[in-house]
Amino acid sequence: MLTKRIIPCLDIRDGRVVKGVRFANLRDAGDPVEQARRYEAQGADELVMLDVSATSEGRTAALESVRAVRSVLSIPLSVGGGVRRVEDVLALLRAGADKVALNTAAVDKPKILRELSERVGAQCVVISIDAASRANPQAAWEVVTHAGMKRPGLDAVKWAQQCERLGVGEILLTSWDRDGTRHGYDTDLIGAIRKVVQTPIIASGGAATPEHMVEALRAGADAVLAASIFHDADMTVGDVKGTLQGAGVEVRL
Amino acid sequence: MTARSKPEVSVIDTGIANAASVSAAFARCGADVRLITDRKSVEHAGLLVLPGVGSFGAGMERLCAEGLDRVLLQRVRDDRPTLAICLGMQLLCVSSQETPGVSGLGILDGRITPFTPSVRCPQFGWNLVEADHGCRVLRTGYAYFANSFKLEQAPAEWQTGVTIHGSPFVSAVERGNILACQFHPELSGSWGKELLCRWMAMSREETRC
């Protein structure tokens, strides 16, 4: 039986791992290669690297980090953050990413998803949806782009459906309201999108405890992503998986 | 080359496959990796890897355009060390519902079909591979999958690994020095690394390449 995945996330800026809330108050948290190695040894099922660099020099450094991490990492590696063009995706895949996540670029030009899916295969294409709740019964969540700066008025649930039709292999679903709050994943959001798509969903934003992960998986997520729970808490991926297994979730131990 | 020198692994660079991950994995196994594209290199490679992502039709078209289809057939007939990964394994079969009307290499007597609509598709993640008792290279363990199509019926005269996603499917086959995996051994952690190392070591012993 297909197991549920636990995915630590490394935020990378200028080639270093950083910690912070919503791209603010970033502080250095170490070398990506060392952390990647550590998470794999703990039993991580996959690793996500999100490039939060603001400059082109920073992006070049991130590409180097992908190369360096790939050489030691023998589990899947997804990379996202600032991916704009088809060439960016190809460069990341050549550097050793197995999947590349797009957000703003896909909202601006949805056809890029179809183009990528046909060129490199659906299994390499991840749509990263940042969703914020709003008080509108017609569209309870809207898509957030440009690292939170813009809200183009897109219904997150409909957008997820459209992305599935455009051939994406996976949805990285981040709750903009919960991200960094440690209040748990937005299980209503996960459930609403699960109802309309068959594509795998990685839940992200708000995790502080293994119980939060159980809730997200029960709501319909196939995988859970977390950063601070592994960076800050005294909890390893193995600890988390032990708790999940105890709660009846099928994991790879 | 003597059996003691560093092994050389040739990976067919199909342009779209995740050659970087495959190369990195074999480098961790202690191999020298080179990327190849032409027919002659495929013919003469000691240890050959056919990776593959993308669609069945595009994959076959590429193999045929380069004339690699006949060379691969001959390699398997001669039991020369060949590892096919993911789409690479599907290309060894007779045909696929992903691209009706296109013939595969026909090395494995089987047809590729989609997962039933009741299960998550693509199958992304770790699933259990249960190896036949007769397997020499393959062992039971968790492997990483990324596929929407699969081989349902085990081909005769091959040892197999079986995995369940909705219903059972063939997740690997092996015979002599040929190994084909629906999963990605290069992304399957230490279990995958050990599988690649065993395939390399056994193939080199048998063929002295």
CSV table of C-alpha atoms in Angstrom, one decimal:
chain,number,residue,atom,x,y,z
A,1,MET,CA,0.0,0.0,0.0
A,2,LEU,CA,1.2,3.5,-0.9
A,3,THR,CA,2.5,5.1,2.3
A,4,LYS,CA,1.9,8.7,3.4
A,5,ARG,CA,5.0,11.0,3.0
A,6,ILE,CA,6.7,13.2,5.5
A,7,ILE,CA,8.6,16.0,3.7
A,8,PRO,CA,10.9,18.4,5.5
A,9,CYS,CA,11.3,21.8,3.7
A,10,LEU,CA,14.5,23.8,3.5
A,11,ASP,CA,14.1,27.5,2.8
A,12,ILE,CA,17.2,28.5,0.9
A,13,ARG,CA,18.5,32.1,0.6
A,14,ASP,CA,21.8,32.8,-1.2
A,15,GLY,CA,22.8,29.1,-0.9
A,16,ARG,CA,22.1,28.9,2.9
A,17,VAL,CA,19.2,27.5,4.9
A,18,VAL,CA,17.2,30.2,6.5
A,19,LYS,CA,14.4,30.3,9.1
A,20,GLY,CA,11.7,32.9,9.5
A,21,VAL,CA,8.0,33.6,9.3
A,22,ARG,CA,6.6,34.5,5.8
A,23,PHE,CA,10.0,35.5,4.4
A,24,ALA,CA,10.5,38.0,7.2
A,25,ASN,CA,13.1,38.0,10.0
A,26,LEU,CA,15.3,35.5,8.2
A,27,ARG,CA,18.2,34.1,10.1
A,28,ASP,CA,20.9,31.6,9.1
A,29,ALA,CA,20.1,28.0,9.9
A,30,GLY,CA,23.0,26.2,8.3
A,31,ASP,CA,24.3,24.3,5.3
A,32,PRO,CA,21.7,22.7,3.0
A,33,VAL,CA,23.9,19.6,2.3
A,34,GLU,CA,24.3,18.8,6.0
A,35,GLN,CA,20.6,19.3,6.6
A,36,ALA,CA,19.6,17.2,3.6
A,37,ARG,CA,21.8,14.4,4.8
A,38,ARG,CA,20.4,14.6,8.3
A,39,TYR,CA,16.8,14.5,7.2
A,40,GLU,CA,17.3,11.5,4.9
A,41,ALA,CA,19.0,9.6,7.7
A,42,GLN,CA,16.0,10.4,10.0
A,43,GLY,CA,13.7,8.8,7.4
A,44,ALA,CA,12.4,11.7,5.4
A,45,ASP,CA,10.4,10.5,2.4
A,46,GLU,CA,11.3,13.4,0.2
A,47,LEU,CA,12.9,16.9,0.5
A,48,VAL,CA,11.6,20.2,-0.7
A,49,MET,CA,14.0,23.2,-1.2
A,50,LEU,CA,12.3,26.6,-1.6
A,51,ASP,CA,14.5,29.3,-2.9
A,52,VAL,CA,13.6,32.6,-1.1
A,53,SER,CA,16.5,34.6,-2.6
A,54,ALA,CA,15.6,38.0,-3.8
A,55,THR,CA,18.4,38.4,-6.3
A,56,SER,CA,19.8,36.7,-9.4
A,57,GLU,CA,23.0,36.0,-7.6
A,58,GLY,CA,21.0,34.3,-4.9
A,59,ARG,CA,19.3,32.2,-7.6
A,60,THR,CA,22.6,31.1,-9.0
A,61,ALA,CA,23.6,30.1,-5.5
A,62,ALA,CA,20.4,28.1,-5.2
A,63,LEU,CA,21.2,26.1,-8.3
A,64,GLU,CA,24.6,25.3,-6.8
A,65,SER,CA,22.8,24.1,-3.6
A,66,VAL,CA,20.6,21.8,-5.7
A,67,ARG,CA,23.6,20.3,-7.3
A,68,ALA,CA,25.4,19.8,-4.0
A,69,VAL,CA,22.3,18.4,-2.2
A,70,ARG,CA,21.6,16.0,-5.2
A,71,SER,CA,25.1,14.5,-4.9
A,72,VAL,CA,24.4,13.3,-1.3
A,73,LEU,CA,20.6,12.8,-1.4
A,74,SER,CA,19.1,9.5,-2.5
A,75,ILE,CA,15.4,10.4,-1.9
A,76,PRO,CA,13.3,12.7,-4.2
A,77,LEU,CA,14.1,16.4,-4.3
A,78,SER,CA,11.5,19.0,-5.3
A,79,VAL,CA,12.6,22.6,-5.8
A,80,GLY,CA,10.5,25.8,-6.0
A,81,GLY,CA,10.6,29.5,-5.5
A,82,GLY,CA,11.0,32.1,-8.2
A,83,VAL,CA,10.7,29.6,-11.1
A,84,ARG,CA,9.5,31.7,-14.0
A,85,ARG,CA,10.5,30.2,-17.3
A,86,VAL,CA,10.6,26.7,-19.0
A,87,GLU,CA,14.4,27.2,-19.1
A,88,ASP,CA,14.5,27.7,-15.3
A,89,VAL,CA,12.7,24.3,-14.9
A,90,LEU,CA,15.1,22.5,-17.3
A,91,ALA,CA,18.1,24.0,-15.5
A,92,LEU,CA,16.8,22.8,-12.1
A,93,LEU,CA,16.1,19.3,-13.4
A,94,ARG,CA,19.6,19.2,-15.0
A,95,ALA,CA,21.0,20.3,-11.6
A,96,GLY,CA,19.3,17.3,-10.0
A,97,ALA,CA,15.8,18.3,-8.9
A,98,ASP,CA,13.3,15.5,-9.6
A,99,LYS,CA,10.3,17.9,-9.5
A,100,VAL,CA,9.9,21.6,-9.9
A,101,ALA,CA,7.2,23.7,-8.4
A,102,LEU,CA,5.7,26.8,-10.0
A,103,ASN,CA,3.3,29.3,-8.6
A,104,THR,CA,3.2,32.9,-10.0
A,105,ALA,CA,4.5,31.9,-13.4
A,106,ALA,CA,1.6,29.4,-13.8
A,107,VAL,CA,-1.0,31.9,-12.7
A,108,ASP,CA,0.3,34.4,-15.2
A,109,LYS,CA,0.4,31.9,-18.0
A,110,PRO,CA,-1.4,28.6,-17.2
A,111,LYS,CA,-0.3,27.1,-20.5
A,112,ILE,CA,3.3,26.8,-19.2
A,113,LEU,CA,2.0,23.8,-17.1
A,114,ARG,CA,0.8,21.9,-20.2
A,115,GLU,CA,4.0,22.7,-22.0
A,116,LEU,CA,6.1,21.5,-19.2
A,117,SER,CA,4.1,18.4,-18.6
A,118,GLU,CA,4.4,17.4,-22.2
A,119,ARG,CA,8.1,18.2,-22.3
A,120,VAL,CA,9.4,16.7,-19.1
A,121,GLY,CA,6.5,14.5,-17.9
A,122,ALA,CA,3.7,15.2,-15.4
A,123,GLN,CA,5.8,13.6,-12.6
A,124,CYS,CA,8.3,16.5,-12.7
A,125,VAL,CA,5.7,19.3,-12.6
A,126,VAL,CA,4.3,20.5,-9.3
A,127,ILE,CA,1.8,23.4,-8.9
A,128,SER,CA,2.4,25.3,-5.7
A,129,ILE,CA,-0.9,26.9,-4.6
A,130,ASP,CA,-0.7,29.5,-1.8
A,131,ALA,CA,-4.3,29.9,-0.7
A,132,ALA,CA,-5.7,32.6,1.6
A,133,SER,CA,-9.2,32.4,3.1
A,134,ARG,CA,-11.7,35.1,2.5
A,135,ALA,CA,-15.3,35.8,3.6
A,136,ASN,CA,-17.0,34.7,0.4
A,137,PRO,CA,-19.2,31.7,0.3
A,138,GLN,CA,-18.7,31.4,-3.5
A,139,ALA,CA,-15.0,31.1,-3.2
A,140,ALA,CA,-13.7,30.5,0.3
A,141,TRP,CA,-10.0,30.6,-0.7
A,142,GLU,CA,-8.2,32.8,-3.1
A,143,VAL,CA,-4.8,32.3,-4.7
A,144,VAL,CA,-1.9,34.4,-3.5
A,145,THR,CA,1.1,35.1,-5.8
A,146,HIS,CA,4.4,37.0,-5.8
A,147,ALA,CA,5.4,35.7,-2.4
A,148,GLY,CA,2.2,37.1,-0.9
A,149,MET,CA,2.3,40.5,-2.6
A,150,LYS,CA,-0.6,39.9,-5.0
A,151,ARG,CA,-4.1,38.4,-5.0
A,152,PRO,CA,-5.2,38.0,-8.7
A,153,GLY,CA,-8.7,37.0,-7.7
A,154,LEU,CA,-8.5,33.4,-8.5
A,155,ASP,CA,-10.6,30.8,-6.7
A,156,ALA,CA,-8.1,28.3,-5.2
A,157,VAL,CA,-10.4,25.3,-5.6
A,158,LYS,CA,-11.1,26.0,-9.3
A,159,TRP,CA,-7.5,26.8,-9.9
A,160,ALA,CA,-6.5,23.3,-8.5
A,161,GLN,CA,-9.0,21.7,-10.9
A,162,GLN,CA,-7.6,23.7,-13.8
A,163,CYS,CA,-4.0,22.7,-13.0
A,164,GLU,CA,-5.0,19.0,-12.9
A,165,ARG,CA,-6.5,19.4,-16.4
A,166,LEU,CA,-3.3,21.1,-17.5
A,167,GLY,CA,-1.4,18.0,-16.5
A,168,VAL,CA,0.4,18.7,-13.3
A,169,GLY,CA,1.6,15.7,-11.3
A,170,GLU,CA,1.2,17.1,-7.8
A,171,ILE,CA,-0.2,20.0,-5.8
A,172,LEU,CA,1.8,21.7,-3.1
A,173,LEU,CA,-1.0,23.3,-1.1
A,174,THR,CA,0.0,26.0,1.4
A,175,SER,CA,-2.4,27.8,3.6
A,176,TRP,CA,-1.3,31.4,3.6
A,177,ASP,CA,-3.3,32.0,6.8
A,178,ARG,CA,-1.7,29.2,8.8
A,179,ASP,CA,1.8,29.4,7.4
A,180,GLY,CA,4.2,30.1,10.3
A,181,THR,CA,1.4,30.2,12.9
A,182,ARG,CA,1.9,26.6,14.3
A,183,HIS,CA,-1.9,26.4,14.6
A,184,GLY,CA,-2.2,23.3,12.4
A,185,TYR,CA,-2.9,22.8,8.7
A,186,ASP,CA,-6.1,24.2,7.1
A,187,THR,CA,-8.0,21.0,6.9
A,188,ASP,CA,-11.1,22.6,5.4
A,189,LEU,CA,-8.9,23.8,2.5
A,190,ILE,CA,-7.3,20.4,2.0
A,191,GLY,CA,-10.8,18.7,2.1
A,192,ALA,CA,-12.3,21.2,-0.4
A,193,ILE,CA,-9.5,20.5,-2.9
A,194,ARG,CA,-9.4,16.8,-2.3
A,195,LYS,CA,-13.1,16.6,-3.3
A,196,VAL,CA,-12.4,18.0,-6.8
A,197,VAL,CA,-9.0,16.6,-7.8
A,198,GLN,CA,-7.4,13.1,-8.1
A,199,THR,CA,-3.9,14.5,-8.2
A,200,PRO,CA,-1.7,14.0,-5.1
A,201,ILE,CA,-1.8,16.8,-2.5
A,202,ILE,CA,1.1,17.9,-0.3
A,203,ALA,CA,-0.3,19.9,2.7
A,204,SER,CA,1.8,22.8,3.9
A,205,GLY,CA,1.5,25.6,6.4
A,206,GLY,CA,0.9,25.6,10.1
A,207,ALA,CA,2.3,22.3,11.4
A,208,ALA,CA,3.6,22.2,14.9
A,209,THR,CA,2.8,18.7,16.1
A,210,PRO,CA,2.5,15.2,14.6
A,211,GLU,CA,-1.2,15.4,15.5
A,212,HIS,CA,-1.6,18.3,13.0
A,213,MET,CA,-0.1,16.0,10.3
A,214,VAL,CA,-2.6,13.2,11.2
A,215,GLU,CA,-5.5,15.7,10.7
A,216,ALA,CA,-4.1,16.9,7.3
A,217,LEU,CA,-3.7,13.3,6.1
A,218,ARG,CA,-7.2,12.4,7.3
A,219,ALA,CA,-8.6,15.5,5.5
A,220,GLY,CA,-7.2,14.1,2.2
A,221,ALA,CA,-3.5,15.0,1.9
A,222,ASP,CA,-1.1,12.4,0.6
A,223,ALA,CA,1.9,14.0,2.1
A,224,VAL,CA,2.7,16.7,4.7
A,225,LEU,CA,5.4,19.3,4.5
A,226,ALA,CA,6.9,21.0,7.5
A,227,ALA,CA,9.8,23.2,8.3
A,228,SER,CA,9.9,24.5,11.8
A,229,ILE,CA,8.7,21.3,13.5
A,230,PHE,CA,11.9,19.7,12.4
A,231,HIS,CA,14.2,22.8,12.6
A,232,ASP,CA,13.1,24.0,16.0
A,233,ALA,CA,11.4,21.3,17.9
A,234,ASP,CA,13.3,18.5,19.4
A,235,MET,CA,11.5,16.1,17.0
A,236,THR,CA,13.1,14.0,14.3
A,237,VAL,CA,11.2,12.7,11.2
A,238,GLY,CA,11.5,9.3,12.8
A,239,ASP,CA,9.7,10.6,16.0
A,240,VAL,CA,6.9,12.0,13.9
A,241,LYS,CA,6.5,8.8,11.9
A,242,GLY,CA,6.3,6.8,15.1
A,243,THR,CA,3.4,8.9,16.3
A,244,LEU,CA,1.7,8.7,12.9
A,245,GLN,CA,2.0,5.0,12.9
A,246,GLY,CA,0.5,4.9,16.3
A,247,ALA,CA,-2.5,6.9,15.0
A,248,GLY,CA,-3.0,4.3,12.3
A,249,VAL,CA,-1.4,6.1,9.4
A,250,GLU,CA,0.6,4.0,7.0
A,251,VAL,CA,4.2,5.3,6.9
A,252,ARG,CA,7.5,3.9,5.7
A,253,LEU,CA,9.6,3.1,8.7
B,1,MET,CA,38.9,-3.8,-17.6
B,2,THR,CA,39.5,-6.1,-14.6
B,3,ALA,CA,36.8,-6.7,-12.1
B,4,ARG,CA,38.8,-4.7,-9.5
B,5,SER,CA,38.9,-1.4,-11.4
B,6,LYS,CA,36.2,1.3,-10.9
B,7,PRO,CA,33.0,0.2,-12.6
B,8,GLU,CA,31.8,2.3,-15.5
B,9,VAL,CA,28.1,2.8,-15.9
B,10,SER,CA,26.6,4.3,-19.1
B,11,VAL,CA,23.3,6.1,-18.8
B,12,ILE,CA,21.3,6.8,-22.0
B,13,ASP,CA,20.6,10.5,-21.9
B,14,THR,CA,17.1,10.8,-23.4
B,15,GLY,CA,17.1,14.5,-22.9
B,16,ILE,CA,14.0,14.4,-20.8
B,17,ALA,CA,14.8,11.8,-18.1
B,18,ASN,CA,16.2,12.5,-14.7
B,19,ALA,CA,19.7,11.6,-15.7
B,20,ALA,CA,21.1,13.8,-12.9
B,21,SER,CA,19.5,11.7,-10.1
B,22,VAL,CA,20.5,8.4,-11.8
B,23,SER,CA,24.1,9.6,-12.3
B,24,ALA,CA,24.4,10.9,-8.7
B,25,ALA,CA,23.1,7.5,-7.4
B,26,PHE,CA,25.6,5.4,-9.3
B,27,ALA,CA,28.4,7.8,-8.3
B,28,ARG,CA,27.5,7.1,-4.7
B,29,CYS,CA,27.8,3.4,-5.5
B,30,GLY,CA,31.4,4.1,-6.6
B,31,ALA,CA,30.9,4.0,-10.3
B,32,ASP,CA,32.2,6.3,-13.1
B,33,VAL,CA,29.1,7.5,-14.9
B,34,ARG,CA,28.9,8.7,-18.5
B,35,LEU,CA,25.9,9.9,-20.4
B,36,ILE,CA,25.6,8.5,-23.9
B,37,THR,CA,23.2,9.0,-26.7
B,38,ASP,CA,24.5,7.2,-29.8
B,39,ARG,CA,23.8,3.7,-31.0
B,40,LYS,CA,27.5,2.5,-30.9
B,41,SER,CA,27.9,3.6,-27.2
B,42,VAL,CA,24.7,1.8,-26.3
B,43,GLU,CA,25.9,-1.3,-28.1
B,44,HIS,CA,29.3,-1.4,-26.5
B,45,ALA,CA,28.5,-0.2,-23.0
B,46,GLY,CA,29.5,-2.6,-20.2
B,47,LEU,CA,26.8,-1.6,-17.7
B,48,LEU,CA,23.9,0.2,-19.4
B,49,VAL,CA,21.0,2.1,-17.8
B,50,LEU,CA,17.9,3.1,-19.7
B,51,PRO,CA,16.2,5.7,-17.5
B,52,GLY,CA,12.9,7.2,-18.5
B,53,VAL,CA,10.3,9.8,-17.7
B,54,GLY,CA,7.7,11.1,-20.0
B,55,SER,CA,5.2,9.4,-22.2
B,56,PHE,CA,5.5,5.9,-23.8
B,57,GLY,CA,5.0,7.3,-27.4
B,58,ALA,CA,7.7,10.0,-27.0
B,59,GLY,CA,10.1,7.5,-25.4
B,60,MET,CA,9.7,4.9,-28.2
B,61,GLU,CA,10.0,7.6,-30.9
B,62,ARG,CA,13.3,8.7,-29.4
B,63,LEU,CA,14.7,5.2,-29.2
B,64,CYS,CA,13.7,4.3,-32.8
B,65,ALA,CA,15.0,7.6,-34.2
B,66,GLU,CA,18.4,6.9,-32.8
B,67,GLY,CA,18.3,3.2,-33.8
B,68,LEU,CA,18.6,2.2,-30.2
B,69,ASP,CA,15.6,-0.2,-30.3
B,70,ARG,CA,17.4,-2.9,-32.2
B,71,VAL,CA,20.6,-2.5,-30.1
B,72,LEU,CA,18.6,-2.8,-26.9
B,73,LEU,CA,16.8,-5.9,-28.1
B,74,GLN,CA,20.2,-7.5,-29.0
B,75,ARG,CA,21.7,-6.6,-25.6
B,76,VAL,CA,18.8,-8.3,-23.8
B,77,ARG,CA,19.0,-11.4,-26.0
B,78,ASP,CA,22.8,-11.6,-25.2
B,79,ASP,CA,22.1,-11.1,-21.5
B,80,ARG,CA,24.4,-8.1,-21.4
B,81,PRO,CA,24.0,-5.9,-18.2
B,82,THR,CA,21.0,-3.6,-18.7
B,83,LEU,CA,18.9,-1.7,-16.2
B,84,ALA,CA,15.6,-0.1,-17.3
B,85,ILE,CA,14.0,2.4,-14.9
B,86,CYS,CA,10.3,3.5,-14.8
B,87,LEU,CA,9.2,4.4,-18.3
B,88,GLY,CA,12.4,2.4,-19.4
B,89,MET,CA,10.7,-0.8,-18.0
B,90,GLN,CA,7.4,0.0,-19.8
B,91,LEU,CA,9.3,0.5,-23.1
B,92,LEU,CA,10.5,-3.1,-22.8
B,93,CYS,CA,6.8,-4.3,-23.1
B,94,VAL,CA,4.6,-4.9,-26.1
B,95,SER,CA,2.5,-1.8,-26.0
B,96,SER,CA,0.9,0.7,-23.7
B,97,GLN,CA,-2.6,2.2,-23.4
B,98,GLU,CA,-0.8,5.5,-22.8
B,99,THR,CA,0.0,5.7,-26.5
B,100,PRO,CA,-2.3,3.2,-28.4
B,101,GLY,CA,-0.9,2.1,-31.8
B,102,VAL,CA,2.8,2.4,-30.8
B,103,SER,CA,4.7,-0.8,-30.4
B,104,GLY,CA,7.2,-1.2,-27.5
B,105,LEU,CA,10.4,-3.3,-27.7
B,106,GLY,CA,8.4,-6.5,-27.0
B,107,ILE,CA,11.1,-7.9,-24.7
B,108,LEU,CA,8.6,-8.4,-21.9
B,109,ASP,CA,5.5,-10.1,-23.0
B,110,GLY,CA,3.0,-7.8,-21.4
B,111,ARG,CA,0.9,-4.7,-22.0
B,112,ILE,CA,0.9,-1.5,-20.0
B,113,THR,CA,-2.4,-0.3,-18.5
B,114,PRO,CA,-3.5,2.7,-16.4
B,115,PHE,CA,-4.3,2.4,-12.7
B,116,THR,CA,-7.9,2.1,-11.9
B,117,PRO,CA,-9.7,5.4,-11.3
B,118,SER,CA,-10.3,4.5,-7.6
B,119,VAL,CA,-6.7,5.0,-6.6
B,120,ARG,CA,-4.5,8.1,-6.4
B,121,CYS,CA,-2.9,8.8,-9.7
B,122,PRO,CA,-0.1,9.4,-10.4
B,123,GLN,CA,1.1,7.0,-7.8
B,124,PHE,CA,3.6,9.3,-6.0
B,125,GLY,CA,5.6,7.9,-3.1
B,126,TRP,CA,6.9,4.9,-1.3
B,127,ASN,CA,5.3,1.5,-1.7
B,128,LEU,CA,6.3,-2.0,-0.7
B,129,VAL,CA,8.0,-4.2,-3.4
B,130,GLU,CA,7.7,-7.9,-2.6
B,131,ALA,CA,10.4,-9.9,-4.3
B,132,ASP,CA,10.0,-13.5,-5.6
B,133,HIS,CA,12.1,-16.1,-3.8
B,134,GLY,CA,13.9,-16.7,-7.0
B,135,CYS,CA,15.2,-13.1,-7.3
B,136,ARG,CA,19.0,-12.7,-7.2
B,137,VAL,CA,19.2,-8.9,-7.3
B,138,LEU,CA,15.9,-7.7,-6.0
B,139,ARG,CA,14.9,-7.8,-2.3
B,140,THR,CA,11.7,-7.0,-0.5
B,141,GLY,CA,11.5,-3.4,0.7
B,142,TYR,CA,10.1,0.1,0.2
B,143,ALA,CA,10.7,1.8,-3.1
B,144,TYR,CA,9.8,5.3,-4.5
B,145,PHE,CA,7.3,5.3,-7.3
B,146,ALA,CA,6.1,8.1,-9.7
B,147,ASN,CA,3.9,6.4,-12.3
B,148,SER,CA,0.4,6.5,-13.8
B,149,PHE,CA,0.7,3.3,-15.8
B,150,LYS,CA,1.8,-0.2,-14.9
B,151,LEU,CA,2.4,-3.8,-16.0
B,152,GLU,CA,-0.3,-6.0,-14.7
B,153,GLN,CA,0.7,-9.5,-15.7
B,154,ALA,CA,4.0,-11.1,-14.9
B,155,PRO,CA,5.8,-12.1,-18.0
B,156,ALA,CA,6.8,-15.8,-18.2
B,157,GLU,CA,10.4,-16.8,-17.4
B,158,TRP,CA,11.2,-13.6,-15.4
B,159,GLN,CA,11.6,-13.3,-11.7
B,160,THR,CA,9.4,-10.5,-10.4
B,161,GLY,CA,8.7,-8.0,-7.7
B,162,VAL,CA,5.0,-7.2,-7.0
B,163,THR,CA,3.4,-4.1,-5.4
B,164,ILE,CA,-0.2,-3.2,-4.6
B,165,HIS,CA,-1.8,0.1,-5.6
B,166,GLY,CA,-5.5,-0.7,-5.8
B,167,SER,CA,-4.6,-4.1,-7.2
B,168,PRO,CA,-1.3,-5.9,-7.6
B,169,PHE,CA,1.1,-4.9,-10.4
B,170,VAL,CA,4.6,-6.0,-11.5
B,171,SER,CA,7.0,-3.5,-10.0
B,172,ALA,CA,10.2,-5.1,-11.2
B,173,VAL,CA,11.4,-8.0,-13.3
B,174,GLU,CA,14.9,-9.6,-13.5
B,175,ARG,CA,16.5,-12.3,-15.5
B,176,GLY,CA,20.3,-12.9,-15.7
B,177,ASN,CA,21.9,-9.5,-16.0
B,178,ILE,CA,18.8,-7.7,-17.0
B,179,LEU,CA,16.8,-5.7,-14.4
B,180,ALA,CA,13.8,-3.5,-15.0
B,181,CYS,CA,12.1,-1.5,-12.2
B,182,GLN,CA,8.9,0.5,-12.3
B,183,PHE,CA,10.1,2.3,-9.3
B,184,HIS,CA,13.1,4.6,-9.1
B,185,PRO,CA,16.0,2.8,-7.3
B,186,GLU,CA,18.0,6.0,-7.6
B,187,LEU,CA,15.5,7.8,-5.3
B,188,SER,CA,14.8,4.8,-3.0
B,189,GLY,CA,17.2,5.7,-0.2
B,190,SER,CA,19.6,3.1,1.1
B,191,TRP,CA,17.4,0.2,-0.1
B,192,GLY,CA,17.6,1.5,-3.6
B,193,LYS,CA,21.4,2.2,-3.4
B,194,GLU,CA,22.0,-1.4,-2.3
B,195,LEU,CA,19.9,-2.7,-5.2
B,196,LEU,CA,22.0,-0.7,-7.7
B,197,CYS,CA,25.2,-1.8,-6.1
B,198,ARG,CA,24.1,-5.5,-6.2
B,199,TRP,CA,23.1,-5.3,-9.8
B,200,MET,CA,26.5,-3.7,-10.7
B,201,ALA,CA,28.5,-6.2,-8.7
B,202,MET,CA,26.6,-9.3,-10.0
B,203,SER,CA,26.7,-8.1,-13.6
B,204,ARG,CA,30.4,-7.4,-13.5
B,205,GLU,CA,31.1,-10.8,-12.0
B,206,GLU,CA,29.2,-12.6,-14.7
B,207,THR,CA,30.4,-10.6,-17.6
B,208,ARG,CA,33.8,-9.4,-16.4
B,209,CYS,CA,33.0,-5.9,-17.7
